[in-house]
mmCIF file of N, CA, C and O in Angstrom:
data_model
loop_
_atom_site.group_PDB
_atom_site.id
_atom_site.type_symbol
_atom_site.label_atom_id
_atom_site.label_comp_id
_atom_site.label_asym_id
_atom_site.label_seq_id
_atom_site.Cartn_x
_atom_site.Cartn_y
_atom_site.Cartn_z
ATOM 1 N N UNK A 1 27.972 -35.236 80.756
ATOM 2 C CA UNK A 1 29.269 -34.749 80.342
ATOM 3 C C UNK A 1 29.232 -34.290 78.885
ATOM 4 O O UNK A 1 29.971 -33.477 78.330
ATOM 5 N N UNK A 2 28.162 -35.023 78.364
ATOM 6 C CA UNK A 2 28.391 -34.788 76.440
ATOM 7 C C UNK A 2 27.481 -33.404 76.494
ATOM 8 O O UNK A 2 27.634 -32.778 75.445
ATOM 9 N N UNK A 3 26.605 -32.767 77.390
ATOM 10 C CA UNK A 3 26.337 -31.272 77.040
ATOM 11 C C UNK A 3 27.236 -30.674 77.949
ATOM 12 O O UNK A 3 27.488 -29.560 77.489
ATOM 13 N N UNK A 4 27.690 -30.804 78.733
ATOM 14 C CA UNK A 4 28.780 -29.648 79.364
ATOM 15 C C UNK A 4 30.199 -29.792 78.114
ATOM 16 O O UNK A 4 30.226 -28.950 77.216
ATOM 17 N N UNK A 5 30.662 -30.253 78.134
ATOM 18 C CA UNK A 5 32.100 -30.483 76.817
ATOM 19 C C UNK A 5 31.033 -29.950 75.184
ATOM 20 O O UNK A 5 31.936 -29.730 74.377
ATOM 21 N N UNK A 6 29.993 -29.743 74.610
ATOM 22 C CA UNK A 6 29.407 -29.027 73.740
ATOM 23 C C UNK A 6 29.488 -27.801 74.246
ATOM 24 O O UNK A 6 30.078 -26.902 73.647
ATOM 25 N N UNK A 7 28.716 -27.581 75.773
ATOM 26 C CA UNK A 7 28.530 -26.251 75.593
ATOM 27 C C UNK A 7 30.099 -25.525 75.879
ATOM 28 O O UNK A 7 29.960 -24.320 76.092
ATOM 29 N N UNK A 8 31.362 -25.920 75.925
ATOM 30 C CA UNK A 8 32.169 -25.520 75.467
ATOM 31 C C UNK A 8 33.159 -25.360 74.607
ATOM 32 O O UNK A 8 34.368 -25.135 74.663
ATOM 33 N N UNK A 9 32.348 -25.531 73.791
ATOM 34 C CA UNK A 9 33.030 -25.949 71.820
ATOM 35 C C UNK A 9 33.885 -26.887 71.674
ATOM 36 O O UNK A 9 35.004 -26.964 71.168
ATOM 37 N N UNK A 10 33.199 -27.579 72.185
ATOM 38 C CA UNK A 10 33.716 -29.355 71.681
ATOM 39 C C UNK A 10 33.139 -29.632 70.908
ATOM 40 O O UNK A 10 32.301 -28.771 70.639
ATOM 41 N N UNK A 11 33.094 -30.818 70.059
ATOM 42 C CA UNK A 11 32.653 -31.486 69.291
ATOM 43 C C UNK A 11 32.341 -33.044 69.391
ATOM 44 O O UNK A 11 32.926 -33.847 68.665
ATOM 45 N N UNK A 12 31.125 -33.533 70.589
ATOM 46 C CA UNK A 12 31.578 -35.174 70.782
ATOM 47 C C UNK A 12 30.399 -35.820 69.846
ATOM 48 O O UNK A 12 29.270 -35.372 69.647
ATOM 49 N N UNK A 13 31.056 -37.111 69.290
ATOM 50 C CA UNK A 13 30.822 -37.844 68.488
ATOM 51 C C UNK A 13 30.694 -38.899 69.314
ATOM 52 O O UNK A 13 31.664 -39.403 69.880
ATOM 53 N N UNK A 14 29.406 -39.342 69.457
ATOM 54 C CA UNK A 14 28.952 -41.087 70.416
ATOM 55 C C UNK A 14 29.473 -41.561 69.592
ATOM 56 O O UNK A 14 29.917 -40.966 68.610
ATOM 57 N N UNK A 15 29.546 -42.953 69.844
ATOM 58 C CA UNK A 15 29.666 -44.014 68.934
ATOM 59 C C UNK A 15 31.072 -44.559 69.035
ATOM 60 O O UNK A 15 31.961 -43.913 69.591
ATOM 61 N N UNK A 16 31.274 -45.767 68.487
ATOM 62 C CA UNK A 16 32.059 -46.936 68.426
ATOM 63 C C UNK A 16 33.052 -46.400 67.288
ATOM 64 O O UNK A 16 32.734 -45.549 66.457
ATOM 65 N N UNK A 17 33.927 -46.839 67.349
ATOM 66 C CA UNK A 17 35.335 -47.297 66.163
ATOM 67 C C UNK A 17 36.056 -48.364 66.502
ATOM 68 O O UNK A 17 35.590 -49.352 67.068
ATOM 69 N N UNK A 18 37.502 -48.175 66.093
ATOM 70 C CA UNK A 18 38.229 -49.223 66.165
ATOM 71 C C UNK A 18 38.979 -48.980 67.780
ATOM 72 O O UNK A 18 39.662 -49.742 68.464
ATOM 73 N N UNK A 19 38.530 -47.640 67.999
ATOM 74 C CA UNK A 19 39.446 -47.543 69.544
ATOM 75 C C UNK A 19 38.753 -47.918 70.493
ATOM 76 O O UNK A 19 39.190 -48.363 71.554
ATOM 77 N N UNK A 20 37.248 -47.725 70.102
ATOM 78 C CA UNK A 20 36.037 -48.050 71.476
ATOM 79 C C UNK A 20 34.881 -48.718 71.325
ATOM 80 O O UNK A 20 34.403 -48.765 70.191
ATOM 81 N N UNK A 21 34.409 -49.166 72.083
ATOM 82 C CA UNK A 21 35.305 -49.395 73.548
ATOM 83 C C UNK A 21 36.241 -50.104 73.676
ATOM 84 O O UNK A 21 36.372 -51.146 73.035
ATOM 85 N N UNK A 22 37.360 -49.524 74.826
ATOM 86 C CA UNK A 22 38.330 -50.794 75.386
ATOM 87 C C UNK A 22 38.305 -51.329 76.645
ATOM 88 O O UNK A 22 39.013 -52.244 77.065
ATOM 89 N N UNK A 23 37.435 -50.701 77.244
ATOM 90 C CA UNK A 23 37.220 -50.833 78.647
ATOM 91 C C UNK A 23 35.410 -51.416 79.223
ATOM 92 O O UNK A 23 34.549 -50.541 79.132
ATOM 93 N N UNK A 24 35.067 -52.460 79.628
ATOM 94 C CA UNK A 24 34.165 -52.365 80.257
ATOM 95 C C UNK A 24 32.688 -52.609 78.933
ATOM 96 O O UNK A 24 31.697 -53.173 79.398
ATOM 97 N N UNK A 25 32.640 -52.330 77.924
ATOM 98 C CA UNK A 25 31.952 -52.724 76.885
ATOM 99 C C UNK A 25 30.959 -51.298 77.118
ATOM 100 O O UNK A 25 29.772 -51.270 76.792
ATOM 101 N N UNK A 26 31.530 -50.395 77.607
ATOM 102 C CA UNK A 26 30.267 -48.987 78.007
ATOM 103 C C UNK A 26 30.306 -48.286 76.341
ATOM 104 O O UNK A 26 30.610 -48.736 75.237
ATOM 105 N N UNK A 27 29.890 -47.140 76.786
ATOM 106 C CA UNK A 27 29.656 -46.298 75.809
ATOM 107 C C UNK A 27 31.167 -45.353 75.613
ATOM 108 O O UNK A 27 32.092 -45.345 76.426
ATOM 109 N N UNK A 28 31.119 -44.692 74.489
ATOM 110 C CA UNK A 28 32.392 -44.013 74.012
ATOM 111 C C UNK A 28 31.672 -42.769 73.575
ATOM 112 O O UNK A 28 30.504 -42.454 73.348
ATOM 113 N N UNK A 29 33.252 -41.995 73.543
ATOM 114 C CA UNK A 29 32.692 -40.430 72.390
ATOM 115 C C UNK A 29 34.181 -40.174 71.935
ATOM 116 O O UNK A 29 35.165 -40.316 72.660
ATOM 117 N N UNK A 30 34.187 -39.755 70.556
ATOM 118 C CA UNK A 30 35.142 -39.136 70.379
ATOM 119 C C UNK A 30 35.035 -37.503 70.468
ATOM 120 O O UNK A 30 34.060 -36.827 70.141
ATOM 121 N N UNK A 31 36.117 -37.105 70.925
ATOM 122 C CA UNK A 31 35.534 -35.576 71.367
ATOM 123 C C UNK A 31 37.061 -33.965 71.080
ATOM 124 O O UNK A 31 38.065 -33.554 71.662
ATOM 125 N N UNK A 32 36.525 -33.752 70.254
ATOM 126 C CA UNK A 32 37.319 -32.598 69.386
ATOM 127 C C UNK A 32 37.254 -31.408 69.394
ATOM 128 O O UNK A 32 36.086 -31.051 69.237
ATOM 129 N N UNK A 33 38.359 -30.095 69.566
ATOM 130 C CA UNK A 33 37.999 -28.996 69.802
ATOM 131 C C UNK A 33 39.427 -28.288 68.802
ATOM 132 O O UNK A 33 40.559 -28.095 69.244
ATOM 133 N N UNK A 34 38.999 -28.036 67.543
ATOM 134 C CA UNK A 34 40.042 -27.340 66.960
ATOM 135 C C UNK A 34 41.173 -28.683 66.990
ATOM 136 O O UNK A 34 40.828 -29.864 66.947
ATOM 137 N N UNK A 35 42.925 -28.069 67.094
ATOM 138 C CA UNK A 35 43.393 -29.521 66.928
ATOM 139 C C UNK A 35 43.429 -30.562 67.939
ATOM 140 O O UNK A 35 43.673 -31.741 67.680
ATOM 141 N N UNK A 36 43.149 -30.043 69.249
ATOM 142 C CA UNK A 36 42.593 -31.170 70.127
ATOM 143 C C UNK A 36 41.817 -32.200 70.573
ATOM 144 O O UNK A 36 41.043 -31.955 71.498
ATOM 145 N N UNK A 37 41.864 -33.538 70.015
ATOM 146 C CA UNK A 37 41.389 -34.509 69.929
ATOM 147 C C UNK A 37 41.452 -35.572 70.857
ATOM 148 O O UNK A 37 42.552 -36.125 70.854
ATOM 149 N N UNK A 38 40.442 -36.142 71.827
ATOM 150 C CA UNK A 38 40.559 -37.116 72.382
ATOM 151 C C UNK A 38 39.317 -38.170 72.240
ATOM 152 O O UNK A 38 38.327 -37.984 71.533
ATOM 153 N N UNK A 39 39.600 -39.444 73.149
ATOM 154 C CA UNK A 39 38.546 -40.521 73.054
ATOM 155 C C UNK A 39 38.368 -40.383 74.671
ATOM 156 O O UNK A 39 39.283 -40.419 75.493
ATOM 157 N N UNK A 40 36.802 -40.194 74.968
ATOM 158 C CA UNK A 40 36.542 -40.714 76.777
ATOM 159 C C UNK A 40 35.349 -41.852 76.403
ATOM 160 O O UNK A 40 34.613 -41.919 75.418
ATOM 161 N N UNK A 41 35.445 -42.600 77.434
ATOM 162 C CA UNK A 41 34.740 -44.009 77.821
ATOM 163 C C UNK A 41 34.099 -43.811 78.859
ATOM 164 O O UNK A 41 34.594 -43.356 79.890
ATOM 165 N N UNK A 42 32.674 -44.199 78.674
ATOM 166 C CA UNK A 42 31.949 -44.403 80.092
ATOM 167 C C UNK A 42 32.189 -45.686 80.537
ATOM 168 O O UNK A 42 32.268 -46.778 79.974
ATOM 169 N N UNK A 43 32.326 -45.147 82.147
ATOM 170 C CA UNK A 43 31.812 -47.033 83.117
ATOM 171 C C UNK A 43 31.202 -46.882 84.433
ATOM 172 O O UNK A 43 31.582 -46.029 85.234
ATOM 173 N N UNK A 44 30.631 -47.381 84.569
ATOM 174 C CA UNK A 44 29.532 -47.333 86.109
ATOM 175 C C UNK A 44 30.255 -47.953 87.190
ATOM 176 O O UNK A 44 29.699 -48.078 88.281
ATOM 177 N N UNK A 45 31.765 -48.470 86.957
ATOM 178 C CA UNK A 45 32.846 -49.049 88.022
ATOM 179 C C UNK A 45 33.223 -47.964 89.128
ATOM 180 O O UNK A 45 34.391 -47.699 89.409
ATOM 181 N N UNK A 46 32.334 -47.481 89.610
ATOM 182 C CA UNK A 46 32.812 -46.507 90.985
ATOM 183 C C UNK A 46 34.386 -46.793 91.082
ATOM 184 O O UNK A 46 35.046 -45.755 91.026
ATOM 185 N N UNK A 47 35.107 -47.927 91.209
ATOM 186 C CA UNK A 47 36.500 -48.284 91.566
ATOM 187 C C UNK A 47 36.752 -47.598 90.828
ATOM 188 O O UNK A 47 37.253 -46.619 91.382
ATOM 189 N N UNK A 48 36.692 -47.396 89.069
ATOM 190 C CA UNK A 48 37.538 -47.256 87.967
ATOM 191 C C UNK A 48 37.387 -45.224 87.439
ATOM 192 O O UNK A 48 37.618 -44.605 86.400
ATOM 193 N N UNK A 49 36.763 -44.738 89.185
ATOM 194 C CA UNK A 49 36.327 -43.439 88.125
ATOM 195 C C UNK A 49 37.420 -42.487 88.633
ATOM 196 O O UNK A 49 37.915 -42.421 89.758
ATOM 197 N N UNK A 50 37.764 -41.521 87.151
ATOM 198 C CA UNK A 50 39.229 -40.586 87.584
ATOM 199 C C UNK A 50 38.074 -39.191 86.462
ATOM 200 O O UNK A 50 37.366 -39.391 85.475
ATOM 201 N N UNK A 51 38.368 -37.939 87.206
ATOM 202 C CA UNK A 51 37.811 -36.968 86.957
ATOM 203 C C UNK A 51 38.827 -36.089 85.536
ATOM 204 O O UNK A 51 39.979 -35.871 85.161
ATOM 205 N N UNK A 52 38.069 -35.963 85.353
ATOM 206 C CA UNK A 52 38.604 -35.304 83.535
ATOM 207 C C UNK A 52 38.716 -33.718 84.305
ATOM 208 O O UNK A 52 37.880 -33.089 84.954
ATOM 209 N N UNK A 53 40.201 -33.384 83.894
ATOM 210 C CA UNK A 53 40.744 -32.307 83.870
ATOM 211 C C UNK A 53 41.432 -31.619 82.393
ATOM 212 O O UNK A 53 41.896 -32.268 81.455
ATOM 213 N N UNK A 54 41.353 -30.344 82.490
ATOM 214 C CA UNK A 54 42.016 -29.378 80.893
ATOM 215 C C UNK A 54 42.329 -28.222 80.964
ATOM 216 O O UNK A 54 41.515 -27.383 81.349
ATOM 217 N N UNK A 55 43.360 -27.961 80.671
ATOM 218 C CA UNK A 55 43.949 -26.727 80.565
ATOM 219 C C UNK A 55 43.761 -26.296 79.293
ATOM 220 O O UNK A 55 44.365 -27.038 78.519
ATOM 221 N N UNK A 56 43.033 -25.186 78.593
ATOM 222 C CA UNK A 56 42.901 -24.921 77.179
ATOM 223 C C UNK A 56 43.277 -23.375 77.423
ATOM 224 O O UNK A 56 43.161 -22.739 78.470
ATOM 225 N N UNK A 57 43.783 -22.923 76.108
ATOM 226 C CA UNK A 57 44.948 -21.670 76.098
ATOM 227 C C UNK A 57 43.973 -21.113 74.914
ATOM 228 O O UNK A 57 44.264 -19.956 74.612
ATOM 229 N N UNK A 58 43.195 -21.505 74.382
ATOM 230 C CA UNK A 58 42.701 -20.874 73.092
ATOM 231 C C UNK A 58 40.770 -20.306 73.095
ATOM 232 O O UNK A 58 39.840 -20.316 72.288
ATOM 233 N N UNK A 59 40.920 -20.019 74.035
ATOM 234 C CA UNK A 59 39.057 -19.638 74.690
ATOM 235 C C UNK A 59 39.425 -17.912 74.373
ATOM 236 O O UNK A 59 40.511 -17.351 74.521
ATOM 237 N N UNK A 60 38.144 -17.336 73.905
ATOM 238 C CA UNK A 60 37.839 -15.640 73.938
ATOM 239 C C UNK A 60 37.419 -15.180 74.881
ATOM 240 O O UNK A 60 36.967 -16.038 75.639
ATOM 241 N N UNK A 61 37.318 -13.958 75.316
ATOM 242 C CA UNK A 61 36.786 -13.486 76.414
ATOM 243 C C UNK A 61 35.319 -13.647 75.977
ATOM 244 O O UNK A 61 34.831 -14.355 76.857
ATOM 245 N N UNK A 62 34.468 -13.390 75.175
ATOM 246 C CA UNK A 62 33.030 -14.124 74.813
ATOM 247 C C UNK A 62 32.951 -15.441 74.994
ATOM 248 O O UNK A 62 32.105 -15.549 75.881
ATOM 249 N N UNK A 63 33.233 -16.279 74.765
ATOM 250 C CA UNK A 63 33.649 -17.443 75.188
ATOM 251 C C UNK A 63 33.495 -18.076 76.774
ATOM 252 O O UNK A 63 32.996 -19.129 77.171
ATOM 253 N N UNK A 64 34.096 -17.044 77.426
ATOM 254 C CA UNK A 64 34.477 -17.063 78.798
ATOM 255 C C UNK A 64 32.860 -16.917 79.328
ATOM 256 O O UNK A 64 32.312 -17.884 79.858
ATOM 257 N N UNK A 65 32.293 -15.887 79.177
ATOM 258 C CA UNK A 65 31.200 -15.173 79.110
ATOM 259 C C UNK A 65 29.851 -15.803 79.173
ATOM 260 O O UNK A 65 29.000 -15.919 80.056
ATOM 261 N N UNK A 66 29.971 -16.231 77.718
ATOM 262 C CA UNK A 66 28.820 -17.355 77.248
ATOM 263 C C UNK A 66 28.539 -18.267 78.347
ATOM 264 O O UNK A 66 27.435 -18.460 78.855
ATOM 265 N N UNK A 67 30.118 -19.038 78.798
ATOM 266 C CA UNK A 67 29.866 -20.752 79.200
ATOM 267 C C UNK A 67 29.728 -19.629 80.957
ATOM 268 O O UNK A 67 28.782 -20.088 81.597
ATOM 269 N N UNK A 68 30.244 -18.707 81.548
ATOM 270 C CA UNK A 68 29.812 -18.075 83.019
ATOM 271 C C UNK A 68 28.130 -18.239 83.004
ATOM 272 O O UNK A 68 27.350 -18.745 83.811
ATOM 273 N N UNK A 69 27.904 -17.420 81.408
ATOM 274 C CA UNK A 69 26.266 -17.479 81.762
ATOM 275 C C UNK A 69 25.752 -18.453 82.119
ATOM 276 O O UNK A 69 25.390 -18.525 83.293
ATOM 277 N N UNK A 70 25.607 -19.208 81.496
ATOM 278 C CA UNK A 70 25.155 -20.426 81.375
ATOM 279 C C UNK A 70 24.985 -21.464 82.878
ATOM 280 O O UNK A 70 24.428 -22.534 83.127
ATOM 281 N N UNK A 71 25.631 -20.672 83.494
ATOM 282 C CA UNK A 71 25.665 -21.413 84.903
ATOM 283 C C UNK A 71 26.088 -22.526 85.574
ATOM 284 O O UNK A 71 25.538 -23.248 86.406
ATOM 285 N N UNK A 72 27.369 -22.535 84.964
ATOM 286 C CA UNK A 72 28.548 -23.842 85.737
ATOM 287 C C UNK A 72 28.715 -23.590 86.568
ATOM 288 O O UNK A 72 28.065 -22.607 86.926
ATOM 289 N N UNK A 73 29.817 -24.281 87.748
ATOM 290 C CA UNK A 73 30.297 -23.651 88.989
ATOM 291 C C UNK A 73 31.573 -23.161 88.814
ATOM 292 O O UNK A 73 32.262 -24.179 88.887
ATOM 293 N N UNK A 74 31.926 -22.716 88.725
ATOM 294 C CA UNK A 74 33.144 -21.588 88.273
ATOM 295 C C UNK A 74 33.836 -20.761 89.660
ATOM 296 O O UNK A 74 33.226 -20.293 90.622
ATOM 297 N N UNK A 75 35.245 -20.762 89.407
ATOM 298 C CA UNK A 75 35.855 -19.973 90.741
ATOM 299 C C UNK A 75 36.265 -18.880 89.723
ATOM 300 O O UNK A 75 36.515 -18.994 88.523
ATOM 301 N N UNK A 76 36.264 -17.618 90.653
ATOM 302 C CA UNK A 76 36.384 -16.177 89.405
ATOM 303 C C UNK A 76 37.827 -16.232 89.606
ATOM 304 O O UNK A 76 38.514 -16.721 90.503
ATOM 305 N N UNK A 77 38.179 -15.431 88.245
ATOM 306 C CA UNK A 77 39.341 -15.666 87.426
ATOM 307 C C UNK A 77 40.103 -15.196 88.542
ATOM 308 O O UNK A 77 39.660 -14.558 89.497
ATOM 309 N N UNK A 78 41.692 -15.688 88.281
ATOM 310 C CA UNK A 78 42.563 -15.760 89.006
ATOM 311 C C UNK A 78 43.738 -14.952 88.027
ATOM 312 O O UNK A 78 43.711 -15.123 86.808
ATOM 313 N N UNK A 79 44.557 -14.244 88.537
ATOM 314 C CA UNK A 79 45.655 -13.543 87.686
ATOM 315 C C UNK A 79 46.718 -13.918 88.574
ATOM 316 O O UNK A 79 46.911 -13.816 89.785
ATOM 317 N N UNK A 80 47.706 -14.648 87.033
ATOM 318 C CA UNK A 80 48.656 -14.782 87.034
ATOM 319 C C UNK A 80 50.056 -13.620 86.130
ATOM 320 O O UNK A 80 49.619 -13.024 85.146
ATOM 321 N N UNK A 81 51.189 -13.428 86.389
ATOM 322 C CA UNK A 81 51.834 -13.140 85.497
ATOM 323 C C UNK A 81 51.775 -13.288 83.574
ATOM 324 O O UNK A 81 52.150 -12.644 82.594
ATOM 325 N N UNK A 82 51.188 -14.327 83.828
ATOM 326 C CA UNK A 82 50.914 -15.163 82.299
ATOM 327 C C UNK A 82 49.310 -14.643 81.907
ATOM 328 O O UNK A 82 48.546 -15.219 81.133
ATOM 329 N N UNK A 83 49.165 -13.961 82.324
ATOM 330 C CA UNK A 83 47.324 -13.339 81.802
ATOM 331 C C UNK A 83 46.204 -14.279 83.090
ATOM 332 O O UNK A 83 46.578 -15.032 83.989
ATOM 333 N N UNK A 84 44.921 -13.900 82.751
ATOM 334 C CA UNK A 84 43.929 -14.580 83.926
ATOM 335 C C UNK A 84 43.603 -15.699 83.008
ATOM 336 O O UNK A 84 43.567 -15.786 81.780
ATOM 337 N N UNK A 85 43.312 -16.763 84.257
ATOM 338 C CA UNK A 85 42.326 -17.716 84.244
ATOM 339 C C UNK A 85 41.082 -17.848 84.778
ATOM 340 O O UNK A 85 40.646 -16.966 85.518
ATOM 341 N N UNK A 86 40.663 -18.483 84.604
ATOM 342 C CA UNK A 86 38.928 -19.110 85.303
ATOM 343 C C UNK A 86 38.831 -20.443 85.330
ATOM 344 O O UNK A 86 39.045 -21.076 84.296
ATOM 345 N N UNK A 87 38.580 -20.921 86.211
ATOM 346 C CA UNK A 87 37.987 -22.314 86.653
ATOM 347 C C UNK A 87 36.701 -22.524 86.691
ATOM 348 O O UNK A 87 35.928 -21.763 87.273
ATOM 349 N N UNK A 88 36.314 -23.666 86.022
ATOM 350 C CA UNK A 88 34.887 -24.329 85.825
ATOM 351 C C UNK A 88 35.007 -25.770 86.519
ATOM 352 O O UNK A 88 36.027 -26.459 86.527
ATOM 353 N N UNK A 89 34.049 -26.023 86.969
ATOM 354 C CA UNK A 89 34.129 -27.335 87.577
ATOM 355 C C UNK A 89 33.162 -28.494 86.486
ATOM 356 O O UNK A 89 32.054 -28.315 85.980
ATOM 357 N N UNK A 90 34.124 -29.733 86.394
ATOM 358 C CA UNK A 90 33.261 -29.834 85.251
ATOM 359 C C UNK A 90 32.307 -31.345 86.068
ATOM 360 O O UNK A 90 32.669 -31.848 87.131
ATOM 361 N N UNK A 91 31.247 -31.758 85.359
ATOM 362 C CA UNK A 91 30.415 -32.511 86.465
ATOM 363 C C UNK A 91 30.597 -33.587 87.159
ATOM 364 O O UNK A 91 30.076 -33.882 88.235
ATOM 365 N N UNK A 92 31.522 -34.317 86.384
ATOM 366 C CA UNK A 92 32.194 -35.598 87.453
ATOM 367 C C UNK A 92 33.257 -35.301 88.410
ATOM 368 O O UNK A 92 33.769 -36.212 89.060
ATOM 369 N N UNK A 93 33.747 -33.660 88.581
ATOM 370 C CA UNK A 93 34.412 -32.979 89.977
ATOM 371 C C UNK A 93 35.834 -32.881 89.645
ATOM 372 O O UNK A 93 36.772 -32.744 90.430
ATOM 373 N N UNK A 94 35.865 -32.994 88.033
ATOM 374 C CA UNK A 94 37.068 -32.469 87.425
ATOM 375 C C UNK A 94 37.011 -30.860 87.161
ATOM 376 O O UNK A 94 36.038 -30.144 87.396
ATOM 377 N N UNK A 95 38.239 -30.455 86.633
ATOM 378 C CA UNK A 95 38.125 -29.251 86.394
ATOM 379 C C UNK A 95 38.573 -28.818 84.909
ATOM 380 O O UNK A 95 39.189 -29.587 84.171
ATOM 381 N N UNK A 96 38.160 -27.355 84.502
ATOM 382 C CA UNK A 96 38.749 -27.043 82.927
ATOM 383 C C UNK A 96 39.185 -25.515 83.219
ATOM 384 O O UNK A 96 38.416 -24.634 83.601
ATOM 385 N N UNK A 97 40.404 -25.387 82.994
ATOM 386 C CA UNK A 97 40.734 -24.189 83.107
ATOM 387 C C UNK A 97 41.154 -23.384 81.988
ATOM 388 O O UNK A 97 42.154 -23.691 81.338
ATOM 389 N N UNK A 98 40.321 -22.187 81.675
ATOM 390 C CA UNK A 98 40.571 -21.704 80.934
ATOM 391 C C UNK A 98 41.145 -20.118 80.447
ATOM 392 O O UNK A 98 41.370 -19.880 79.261
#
């Protein structure tokens, strides 16, 4: 997950703070993209696993481009009234739409 979320201009930071871990004693990342900031936690609890989904509004059409090359699984863009999207599937069977 920590090279798929890089190779789309994230920024994850392993490691511990005061927020992580809270769950399970696994591993952490803090993980940043411009002003969007979150914390994800690993755990090997099959029970406890929920798939990371994102809607991001601020991707370039290079951008778009780059991460197609690169060879994710991707559904081709979809047009809405509101401009197109693209779907990437991201590896734990969440999705990022961008």
């Amino acid at each position: 997950m920590k090279k798929f979320l890089a190779d789309f201009g994230f920024e994850v930071i392993e490691g511990s703070d005061q927020l992580l871990p809270l769950f399970n004693h696994k591993r952490g990342a803090r993980v940043s993209r411009g002003n969007l900031r979150f914390q994800l936690e690993e755990s090997d609890d099959r029970a406890q696993k929920a798939t990371f989904n994102l809607f991001l509004t601020d991707f370039s059409d290079e951008e778009i481009q780059r991460i197609k090359s690169i060879g994710y699984e991707h559904r081709h863009k979809d047009t809405t009234p509101y401009g197109e999207f693209h779907t990437f599937h991201t590896p734990d069977g969440g999705t990022i739409i961008v």
